[in-house]
XYZ file of C-alpha atoms in Angstrom:
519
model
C -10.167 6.375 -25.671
C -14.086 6.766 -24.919
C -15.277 5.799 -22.098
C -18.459 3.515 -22.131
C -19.323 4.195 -18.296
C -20.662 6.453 -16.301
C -19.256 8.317 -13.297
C -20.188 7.026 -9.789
C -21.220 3.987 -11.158
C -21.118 0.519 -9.154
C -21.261 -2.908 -11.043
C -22.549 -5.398 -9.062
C -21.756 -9.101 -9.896
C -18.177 -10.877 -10.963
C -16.076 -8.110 -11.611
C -14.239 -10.229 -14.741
C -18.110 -9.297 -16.587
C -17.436 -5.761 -15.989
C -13.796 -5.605 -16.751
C -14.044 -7.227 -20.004
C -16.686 -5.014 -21.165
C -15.001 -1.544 -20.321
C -12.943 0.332 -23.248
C -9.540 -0.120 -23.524
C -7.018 2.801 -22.114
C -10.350 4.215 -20.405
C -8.799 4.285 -16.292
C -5.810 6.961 -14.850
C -5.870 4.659 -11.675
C -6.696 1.296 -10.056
C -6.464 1.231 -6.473
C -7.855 -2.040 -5.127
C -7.533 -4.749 -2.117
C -7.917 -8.207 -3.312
C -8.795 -11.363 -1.554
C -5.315 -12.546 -0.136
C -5.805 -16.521 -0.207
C -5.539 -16.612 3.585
C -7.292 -20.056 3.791
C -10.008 -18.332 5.929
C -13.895 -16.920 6.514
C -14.596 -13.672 7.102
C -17.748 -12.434 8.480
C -18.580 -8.406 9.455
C -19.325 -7.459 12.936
C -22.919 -7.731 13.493
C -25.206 -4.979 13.743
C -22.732 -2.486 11.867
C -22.857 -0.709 8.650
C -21.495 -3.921 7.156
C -23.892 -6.412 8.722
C -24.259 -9.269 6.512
C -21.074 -9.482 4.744
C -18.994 -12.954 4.660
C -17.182 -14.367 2.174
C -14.360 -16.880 1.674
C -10.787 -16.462 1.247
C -9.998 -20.315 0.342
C -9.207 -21.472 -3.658
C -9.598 -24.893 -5.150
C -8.104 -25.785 -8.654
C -11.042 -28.320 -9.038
C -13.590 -25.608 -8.024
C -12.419 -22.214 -8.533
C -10.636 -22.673 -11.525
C -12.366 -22.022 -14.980
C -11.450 -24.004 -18.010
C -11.962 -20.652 -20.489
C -9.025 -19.081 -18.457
C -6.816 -21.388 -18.669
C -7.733 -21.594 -22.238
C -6.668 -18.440 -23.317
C -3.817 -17.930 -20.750
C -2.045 -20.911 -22.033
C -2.868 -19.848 -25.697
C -2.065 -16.028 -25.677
C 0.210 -15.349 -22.616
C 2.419 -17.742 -22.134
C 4.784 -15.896 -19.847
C 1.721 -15.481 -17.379
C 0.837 -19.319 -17.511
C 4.384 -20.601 -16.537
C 3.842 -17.768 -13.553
C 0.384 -19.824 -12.797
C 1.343 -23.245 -13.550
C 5.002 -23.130 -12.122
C 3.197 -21.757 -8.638
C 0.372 -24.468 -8.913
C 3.196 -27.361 -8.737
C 5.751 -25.999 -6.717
C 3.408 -24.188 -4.126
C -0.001 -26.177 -4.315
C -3.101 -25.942 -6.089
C -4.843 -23.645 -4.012
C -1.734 -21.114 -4.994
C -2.054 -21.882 -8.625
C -5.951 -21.367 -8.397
C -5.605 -18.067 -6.866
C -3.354 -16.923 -9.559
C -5.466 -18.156 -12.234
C -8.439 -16.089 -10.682
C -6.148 -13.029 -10.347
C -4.235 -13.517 -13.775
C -7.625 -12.949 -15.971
C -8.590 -10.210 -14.135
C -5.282 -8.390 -13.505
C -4.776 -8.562 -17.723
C -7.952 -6.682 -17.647
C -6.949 -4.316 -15.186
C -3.655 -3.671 -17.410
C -6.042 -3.590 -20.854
C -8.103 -0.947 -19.559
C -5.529 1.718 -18.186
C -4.479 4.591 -20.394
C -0.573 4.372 -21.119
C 0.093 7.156 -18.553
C -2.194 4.575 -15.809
C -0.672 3.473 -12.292
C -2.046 0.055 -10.627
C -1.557 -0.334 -6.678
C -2.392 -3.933 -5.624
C -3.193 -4.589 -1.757
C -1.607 -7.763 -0.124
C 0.048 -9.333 2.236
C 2.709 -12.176 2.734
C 0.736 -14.947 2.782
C 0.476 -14.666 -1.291
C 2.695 -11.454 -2.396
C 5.531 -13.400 -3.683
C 3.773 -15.164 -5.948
C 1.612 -12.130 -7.110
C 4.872 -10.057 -7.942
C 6.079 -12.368 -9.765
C 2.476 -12.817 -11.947
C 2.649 -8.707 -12.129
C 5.860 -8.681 -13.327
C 4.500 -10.933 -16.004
C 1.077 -8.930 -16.916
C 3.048 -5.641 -16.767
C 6.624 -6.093 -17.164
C 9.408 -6.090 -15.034
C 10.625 -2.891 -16.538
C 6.892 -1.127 -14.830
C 7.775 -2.107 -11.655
C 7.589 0.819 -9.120
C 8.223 -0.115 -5.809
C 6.642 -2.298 -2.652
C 5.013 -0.055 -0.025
C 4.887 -1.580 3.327
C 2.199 -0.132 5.111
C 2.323 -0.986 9.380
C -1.297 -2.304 9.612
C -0.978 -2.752 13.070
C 0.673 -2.676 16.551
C 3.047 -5.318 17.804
C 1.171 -8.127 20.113
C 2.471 -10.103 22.649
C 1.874 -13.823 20.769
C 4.941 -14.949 22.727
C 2.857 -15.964 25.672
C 0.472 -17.880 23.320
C 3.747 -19.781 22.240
C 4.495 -17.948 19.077
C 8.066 -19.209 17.703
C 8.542 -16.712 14.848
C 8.093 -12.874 14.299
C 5.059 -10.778 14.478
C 2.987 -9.727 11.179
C 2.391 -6.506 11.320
C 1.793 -5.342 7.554
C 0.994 -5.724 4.446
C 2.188 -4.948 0.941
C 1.261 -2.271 -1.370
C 2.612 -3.331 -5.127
C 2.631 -0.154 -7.529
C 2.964 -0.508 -10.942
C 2.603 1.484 -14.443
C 1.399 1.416 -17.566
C 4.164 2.575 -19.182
C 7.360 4.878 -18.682
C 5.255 7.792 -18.287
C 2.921 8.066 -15.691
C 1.171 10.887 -13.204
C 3.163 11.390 -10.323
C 2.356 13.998 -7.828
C 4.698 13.872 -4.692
C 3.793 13.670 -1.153
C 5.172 15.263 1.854
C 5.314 13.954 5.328
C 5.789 15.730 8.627
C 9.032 15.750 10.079
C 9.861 13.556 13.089
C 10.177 15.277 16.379
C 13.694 13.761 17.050
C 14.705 15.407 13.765
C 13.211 18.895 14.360
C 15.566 18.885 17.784
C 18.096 17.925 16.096
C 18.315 20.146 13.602
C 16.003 23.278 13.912
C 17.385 23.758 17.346
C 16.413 27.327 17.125
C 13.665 29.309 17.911
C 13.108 33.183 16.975
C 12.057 35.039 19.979
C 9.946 38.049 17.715
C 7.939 35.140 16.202
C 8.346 31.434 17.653
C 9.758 30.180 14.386
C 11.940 27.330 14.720
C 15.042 27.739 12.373
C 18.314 25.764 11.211
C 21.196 27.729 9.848
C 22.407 26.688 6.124
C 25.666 27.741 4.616
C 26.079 30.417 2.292
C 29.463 30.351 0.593
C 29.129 29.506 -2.900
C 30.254 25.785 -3.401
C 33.171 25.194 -5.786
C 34.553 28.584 -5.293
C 35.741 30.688 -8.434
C 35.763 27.184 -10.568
C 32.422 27.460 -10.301
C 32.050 31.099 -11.253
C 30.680 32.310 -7.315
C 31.223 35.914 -6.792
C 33.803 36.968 -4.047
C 32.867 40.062 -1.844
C 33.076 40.792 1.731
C 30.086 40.330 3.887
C 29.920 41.327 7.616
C 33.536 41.633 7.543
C 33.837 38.194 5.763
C 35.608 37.900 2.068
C 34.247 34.530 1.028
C 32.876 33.241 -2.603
C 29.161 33.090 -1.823
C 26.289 31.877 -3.596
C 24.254 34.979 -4.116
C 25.364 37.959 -5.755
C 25.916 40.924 -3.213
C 22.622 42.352 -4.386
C 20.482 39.416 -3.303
C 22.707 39.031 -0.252
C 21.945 42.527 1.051
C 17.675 41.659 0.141
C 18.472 38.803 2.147
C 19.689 40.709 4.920
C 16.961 43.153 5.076
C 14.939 40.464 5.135
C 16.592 39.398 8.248
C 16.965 35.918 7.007
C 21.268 36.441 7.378
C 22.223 36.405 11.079
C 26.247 36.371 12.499
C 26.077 34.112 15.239
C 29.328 36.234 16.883
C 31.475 39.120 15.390
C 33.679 37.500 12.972
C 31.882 34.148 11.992
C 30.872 33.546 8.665
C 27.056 34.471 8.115
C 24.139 31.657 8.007
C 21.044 31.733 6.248
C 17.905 30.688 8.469
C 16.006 28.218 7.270
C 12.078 28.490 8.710
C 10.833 24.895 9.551
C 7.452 26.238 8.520
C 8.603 26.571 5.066
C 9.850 23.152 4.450
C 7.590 20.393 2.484
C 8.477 17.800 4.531
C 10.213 14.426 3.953
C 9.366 13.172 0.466
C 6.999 9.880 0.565
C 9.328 7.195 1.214
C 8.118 2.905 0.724
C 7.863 2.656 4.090
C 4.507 3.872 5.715
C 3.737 3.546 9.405
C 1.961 6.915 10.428
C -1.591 5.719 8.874
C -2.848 4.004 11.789
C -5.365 1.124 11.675
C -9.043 1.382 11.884
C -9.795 0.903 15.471
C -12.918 -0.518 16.563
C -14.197 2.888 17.781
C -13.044 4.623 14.994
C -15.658 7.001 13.009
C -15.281 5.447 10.069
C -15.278 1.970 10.993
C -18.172 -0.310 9.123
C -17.667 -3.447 10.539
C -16.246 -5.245 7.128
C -14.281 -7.617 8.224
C -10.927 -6.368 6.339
C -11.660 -2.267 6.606
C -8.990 -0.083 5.406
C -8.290 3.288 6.314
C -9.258 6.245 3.924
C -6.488 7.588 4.610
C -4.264 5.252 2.988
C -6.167 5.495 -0.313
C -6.512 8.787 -0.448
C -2.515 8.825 -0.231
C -2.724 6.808 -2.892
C -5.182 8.340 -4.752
C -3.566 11.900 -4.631
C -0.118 10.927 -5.347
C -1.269 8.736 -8.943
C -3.848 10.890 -10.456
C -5.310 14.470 -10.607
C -8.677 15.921 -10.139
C -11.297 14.693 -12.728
C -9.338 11.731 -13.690
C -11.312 8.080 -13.390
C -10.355 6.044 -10.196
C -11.087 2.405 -10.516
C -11.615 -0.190 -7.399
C -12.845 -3.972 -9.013
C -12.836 -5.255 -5.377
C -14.341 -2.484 -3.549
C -16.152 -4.199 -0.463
C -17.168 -1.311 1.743
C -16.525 1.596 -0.584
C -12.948 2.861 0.720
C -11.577 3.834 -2.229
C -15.051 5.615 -3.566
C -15.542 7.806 -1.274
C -11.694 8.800 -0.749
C -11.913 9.196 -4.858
C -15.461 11.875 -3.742
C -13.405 13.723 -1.462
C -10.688 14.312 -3.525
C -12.414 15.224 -6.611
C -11.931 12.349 -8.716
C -14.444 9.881 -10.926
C -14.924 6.712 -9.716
C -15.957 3.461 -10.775
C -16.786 0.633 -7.984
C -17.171 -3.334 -9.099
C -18.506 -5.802 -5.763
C -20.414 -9.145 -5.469
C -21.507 -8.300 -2.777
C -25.228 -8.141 -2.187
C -25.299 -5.008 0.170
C -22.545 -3.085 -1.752
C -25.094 -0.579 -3.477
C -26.632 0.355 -0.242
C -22.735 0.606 1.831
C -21.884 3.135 -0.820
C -25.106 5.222 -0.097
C -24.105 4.739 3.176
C -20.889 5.827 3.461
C -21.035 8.821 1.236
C -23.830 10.018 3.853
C -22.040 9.577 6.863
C -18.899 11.775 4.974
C -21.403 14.587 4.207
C -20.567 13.621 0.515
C -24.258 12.566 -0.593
C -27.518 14.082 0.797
C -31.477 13.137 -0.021
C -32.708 14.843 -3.088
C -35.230 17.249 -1.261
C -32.411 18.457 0.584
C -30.362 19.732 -2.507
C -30.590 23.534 -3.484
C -31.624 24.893 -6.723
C -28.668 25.529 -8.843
C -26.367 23.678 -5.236
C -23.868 21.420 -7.121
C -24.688 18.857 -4.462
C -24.572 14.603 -4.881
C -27.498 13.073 -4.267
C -28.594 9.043 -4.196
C -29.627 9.409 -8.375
C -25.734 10.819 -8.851
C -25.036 7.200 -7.846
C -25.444 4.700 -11.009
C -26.388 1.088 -9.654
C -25.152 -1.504 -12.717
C -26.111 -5.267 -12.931
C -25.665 -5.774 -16.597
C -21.854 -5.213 -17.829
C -21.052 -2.013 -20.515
C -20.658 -2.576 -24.066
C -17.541 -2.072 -25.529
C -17.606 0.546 -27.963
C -13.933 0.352 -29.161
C -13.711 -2.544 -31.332
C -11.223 -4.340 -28.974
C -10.177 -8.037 -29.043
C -11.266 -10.363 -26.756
C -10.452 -8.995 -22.871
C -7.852 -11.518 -21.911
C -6.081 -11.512 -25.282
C -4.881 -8.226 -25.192
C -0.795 -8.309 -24.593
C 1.013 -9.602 -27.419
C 3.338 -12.539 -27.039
C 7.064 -11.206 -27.236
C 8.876 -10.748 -30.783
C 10.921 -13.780 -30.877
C 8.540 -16.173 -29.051
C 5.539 -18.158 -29.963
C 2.447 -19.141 -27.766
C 2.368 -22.005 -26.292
C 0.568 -24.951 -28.316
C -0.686 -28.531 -26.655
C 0.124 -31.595 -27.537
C -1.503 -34.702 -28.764
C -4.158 -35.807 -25.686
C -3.356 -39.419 -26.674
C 0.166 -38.581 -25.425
C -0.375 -37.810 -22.054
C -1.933 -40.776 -20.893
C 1.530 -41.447 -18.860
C 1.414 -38.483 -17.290
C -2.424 -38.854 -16.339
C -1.448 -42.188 -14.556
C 0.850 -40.500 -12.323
C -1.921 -37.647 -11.312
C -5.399 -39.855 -11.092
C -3.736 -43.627 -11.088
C -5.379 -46.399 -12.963
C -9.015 -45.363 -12.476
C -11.608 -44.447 -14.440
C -12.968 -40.686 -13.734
C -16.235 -41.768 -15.125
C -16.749 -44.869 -13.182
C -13.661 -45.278 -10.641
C -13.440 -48.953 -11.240
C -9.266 -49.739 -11.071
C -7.737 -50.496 -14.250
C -4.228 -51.383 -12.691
C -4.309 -54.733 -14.268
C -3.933 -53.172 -17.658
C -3.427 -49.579 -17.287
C -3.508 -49.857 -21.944
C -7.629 -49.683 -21.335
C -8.147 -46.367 -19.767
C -8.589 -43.488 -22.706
C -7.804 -40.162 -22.357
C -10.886 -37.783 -22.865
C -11.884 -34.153 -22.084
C -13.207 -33.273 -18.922
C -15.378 -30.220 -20.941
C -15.930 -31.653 -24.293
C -14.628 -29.316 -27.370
C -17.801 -29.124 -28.552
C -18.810 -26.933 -25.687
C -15.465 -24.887 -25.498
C -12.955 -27.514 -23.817
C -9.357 -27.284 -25.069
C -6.428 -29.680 -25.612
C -5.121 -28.631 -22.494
C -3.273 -30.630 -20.496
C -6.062 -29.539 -17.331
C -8.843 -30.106 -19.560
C -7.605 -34.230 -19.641
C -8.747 -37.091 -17.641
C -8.711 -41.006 -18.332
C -11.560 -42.853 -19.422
C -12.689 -46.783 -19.455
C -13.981 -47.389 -23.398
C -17.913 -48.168 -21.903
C -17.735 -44.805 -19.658
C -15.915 -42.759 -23.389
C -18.811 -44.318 -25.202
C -21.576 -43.270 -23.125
C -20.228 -39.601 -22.641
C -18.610 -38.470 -26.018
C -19.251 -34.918 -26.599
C -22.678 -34.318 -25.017
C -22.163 -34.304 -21.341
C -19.119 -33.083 -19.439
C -17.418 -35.299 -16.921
C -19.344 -34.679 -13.882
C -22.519 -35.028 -16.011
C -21.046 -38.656 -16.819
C -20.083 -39.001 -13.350
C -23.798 -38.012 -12.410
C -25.358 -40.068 -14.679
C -22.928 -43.352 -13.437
C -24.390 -42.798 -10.010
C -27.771 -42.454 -11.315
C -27.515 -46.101 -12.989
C -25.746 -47.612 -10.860
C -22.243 -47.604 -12.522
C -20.682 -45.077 -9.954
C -20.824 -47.329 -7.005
C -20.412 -45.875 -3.622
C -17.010 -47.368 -2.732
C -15.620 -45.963 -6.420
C -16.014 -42.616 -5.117
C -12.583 -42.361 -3.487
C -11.063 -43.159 -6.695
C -12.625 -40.040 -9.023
C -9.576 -37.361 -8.795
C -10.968 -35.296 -11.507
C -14.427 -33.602 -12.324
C -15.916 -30.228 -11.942
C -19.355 -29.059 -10.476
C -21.263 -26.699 -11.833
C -19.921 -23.013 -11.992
C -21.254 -21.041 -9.306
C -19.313 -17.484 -8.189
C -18.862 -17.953 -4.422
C -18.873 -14.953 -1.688
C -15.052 -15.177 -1.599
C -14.706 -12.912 -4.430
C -16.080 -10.154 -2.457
C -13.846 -7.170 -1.579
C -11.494 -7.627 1.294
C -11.458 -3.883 2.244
């Protein structure tokens, strides 16, 4: 598919904007670090790189939640709303709002990969449950890779401060695919000391090589068709032919440990890969407060770890995407390793951090500096974005794109009328427009939408509240309910003591700090 972005490009603003207007099957990777719903402010340390940043990790159904996403979640994907709406009454509705928030986006995410795409999703425990479960939704169980568990940091000693449970000490990688074929490029680690005295216990006096000694007879014997010879006075099926065993041997790599004992092959330490990447990763070592790198956001991550990430899901040239990129991690590991990148923050100061960090790498340098015909980056390499891309590939609507299941239709909402009962049980017998108590006949209250359908609002059981006739009358379908709730106050029909009453109502949309990168 075409793309309809630039390289190096950062989009600054709400990153579901940019998302829905990028092509379809346009990304090899997404490698991003979400907010976590930790119930908490962050703030950077002052004075650093990242001076200035802040934003909150807390979620509110009331406030954080928009009506068009529940909208088409509930319409199109119902697997993903019973994910959202399951977690919002079992958990809370600050769980159920975070999962709304991450639902529209991460369908996005999955709409622009290309089938051979990998998505790694930063967490921790305070949410990772739930967001498996919404992944295995968007993606499908089926494109479920693993869970890396990445040792963020060192054990502390919370005992003394009266800790009764186990230290925290990581967080939660989730990598998933596209599709049953993806890019996969494997990744060595160095062996452990323990294990290279255990088993390359020797050392080659001519060179320092450490060595272990492997077998050579062939495995299976004649069933296997191994030819039998005799080798240092040894008749034995082997695994080589006697031609490659005599190379060997010139080679000195065949050595008799005493007259009479089968031969070994030696097997140079300094030739082995490694130990294969395994889920468990505890030899990238937190961002200390000294460390080179170190910015001051408040929830830094190491390059390291995305440029492990990075190298073992795409290739050089493909197009690395990051929609909550805070202080340009995954950027300017994408720079060093060759890739494209694409960078979406709210942040205010997230054009500048980029131009910032690239410099301190070496990756970037002021135009005048550059050398005719030098393939070097400068700051006009770097594309600053306000205004989302076009889409150029006739798509559907962003959110709509996975198709509901053969077999199984979307879901559909019933009557509003026939949910008064259940509105009684959520709000009780009070007005939302007024909050005068209708207990004494509960047959009065109305049920209404909180954003009319005139302007958008759905049948959805979310979109609902109860209405006395006068406050119905006066709001019909030109104000929404906290425009009826502001104009009650304004006339004196909202009295002050109501107020505790009013259980439903939304203020006006607004896109908070919080949705600012947490790396």
């Amino acid at each position: 598919m075409t793309t309809n972005f630039a390289n190096r490009t950062l989009y600054h603003g709400d990153n579901l904007d940019f998302l829905r207007g990028m092509n379809s099957q346009t990304v090899h990777l997404i490698a991003t670090d979400p907010p976590f719903n930790k119930n908490k402010d962050f703030h950077a340390t002052p004075d650093s790189l990242a001076s200035g940043a802040s934003f909150q990790d807390r979620w509110s159904w009331r406030d954080d939640v928009h009506d068009e996403w529940l909208i088409e979640i509930q319409r199109d994907q119902p697997e993903v709303w019973s994910i959202v709406k399951t977690t919002k009454d079992v958990y809370g509705d600050d769980m159920g709002a975070y999962l709304a928030f991450m639902s529209v986006r991460l369908l996005e995410m999955h709409r622009v990969l290309k089938d051979d795409g990998s998505l790694y999703l930063h967490c921790d425990t305070t949410a990772s449950h739930y967001i498996k479960a919404l992944l295995d939704a968007v993606f499908g169980p089926r494109n479920y890779r693993s869970e890396i568990t990445w040792k963020r940091t060192s054990a502390h000693n919370d005992t003394k401060q009266g800790r009764h449970q186990h230290g925290r000490v990581h967080d939660v990688l989730f990598f998933y695919t596209k599709s049953e074929e993806w890019t996969w490029n494997p990744i060595y680690t160095e062996y452990d000391p323990e294990y290279i005295n255990n088993f390359y216990k020797y050392t080659e006096p001519e060179t320092s090589r450490r060595y272990r000694l492997g077998d050579l007879t062939g495995p299976g014997g004649a069933s296997k068709g191994n030819p039998h010879y005799e080798l240092m006075g040894v008749t034995r099926y082997w695994r080589h032919s006697l031609e490659r065993m005599n190379q060997l041997m010139a080679e000195g790599r065949i050595i008799q440990t005493k007259p009479g004992a089968v031969p070994q092959y030696k097997r140079y330490l300094d030739e082995m890969q490694g130990v294969p990447l395994q889920d468990l990763w505890t030899d990238i070592k937190p961002l200390q407060s000294q460390a080179k790198e170190r910015t001051g956001y408040p929830t830094q991550k190491p390059l390291t770890l995305y440029e492990r990430l990075i190298l073992s899901s795409s290739n050089p040239g493909d197009i690395v995407l990051d929609p909550f990129c805070g202080c340009a991690s995954t950027p300017v590991a994408a720079e060093h390793l060759g890739r494209q990148w694409i960078r979406i923050d709210i942040w205010d100061d997230a054009y500048q951090t980029v131009l910032n960090r690239m410099a301190k790498e070496g990756l970037i340098v002021e135009h005048s500096e550059a050398q005719p015909g030098q393939q070097t980056l400068t700051v006009a390499n770097i594309h600053y974005e306000t205004n989302p891309p076009k889409r150029t590939d006739h798509g559907e609507p962003a959110v709509l794109q996975l198709q509901t299941p053969t077999g199984k239709r979307a879901m559909r909402f019933p009557p509003p009328r026939s949910q008064q009962g259940r509105l009684l049980l959520d709000v009780g017998s009070y007005c939302q427009g007024c909050g005068r108590d209708y207990s004494f006949d509960t047959r009065v209250l109305e049920v209404d939408h909180i954003r009319p359908k005139s302007d958008g609002g759905s049948d959805a059981y979310d979109n609902l509240t109860l209405l006395c006739p006068p406050c119905n009358k006066e709001k019909r379908d030109r104000m929404t309910l906290t425009g009826l709730q502001d104009f009650n106050r304004k006339t004196g029909h909202l009295l002050p003591e109501n107020e505790k009453n009013i259980r439903h109502g939304r203020g006006p949309r607004t896109t908070p700090q919080r949705r600012t990168r947490r790396r």
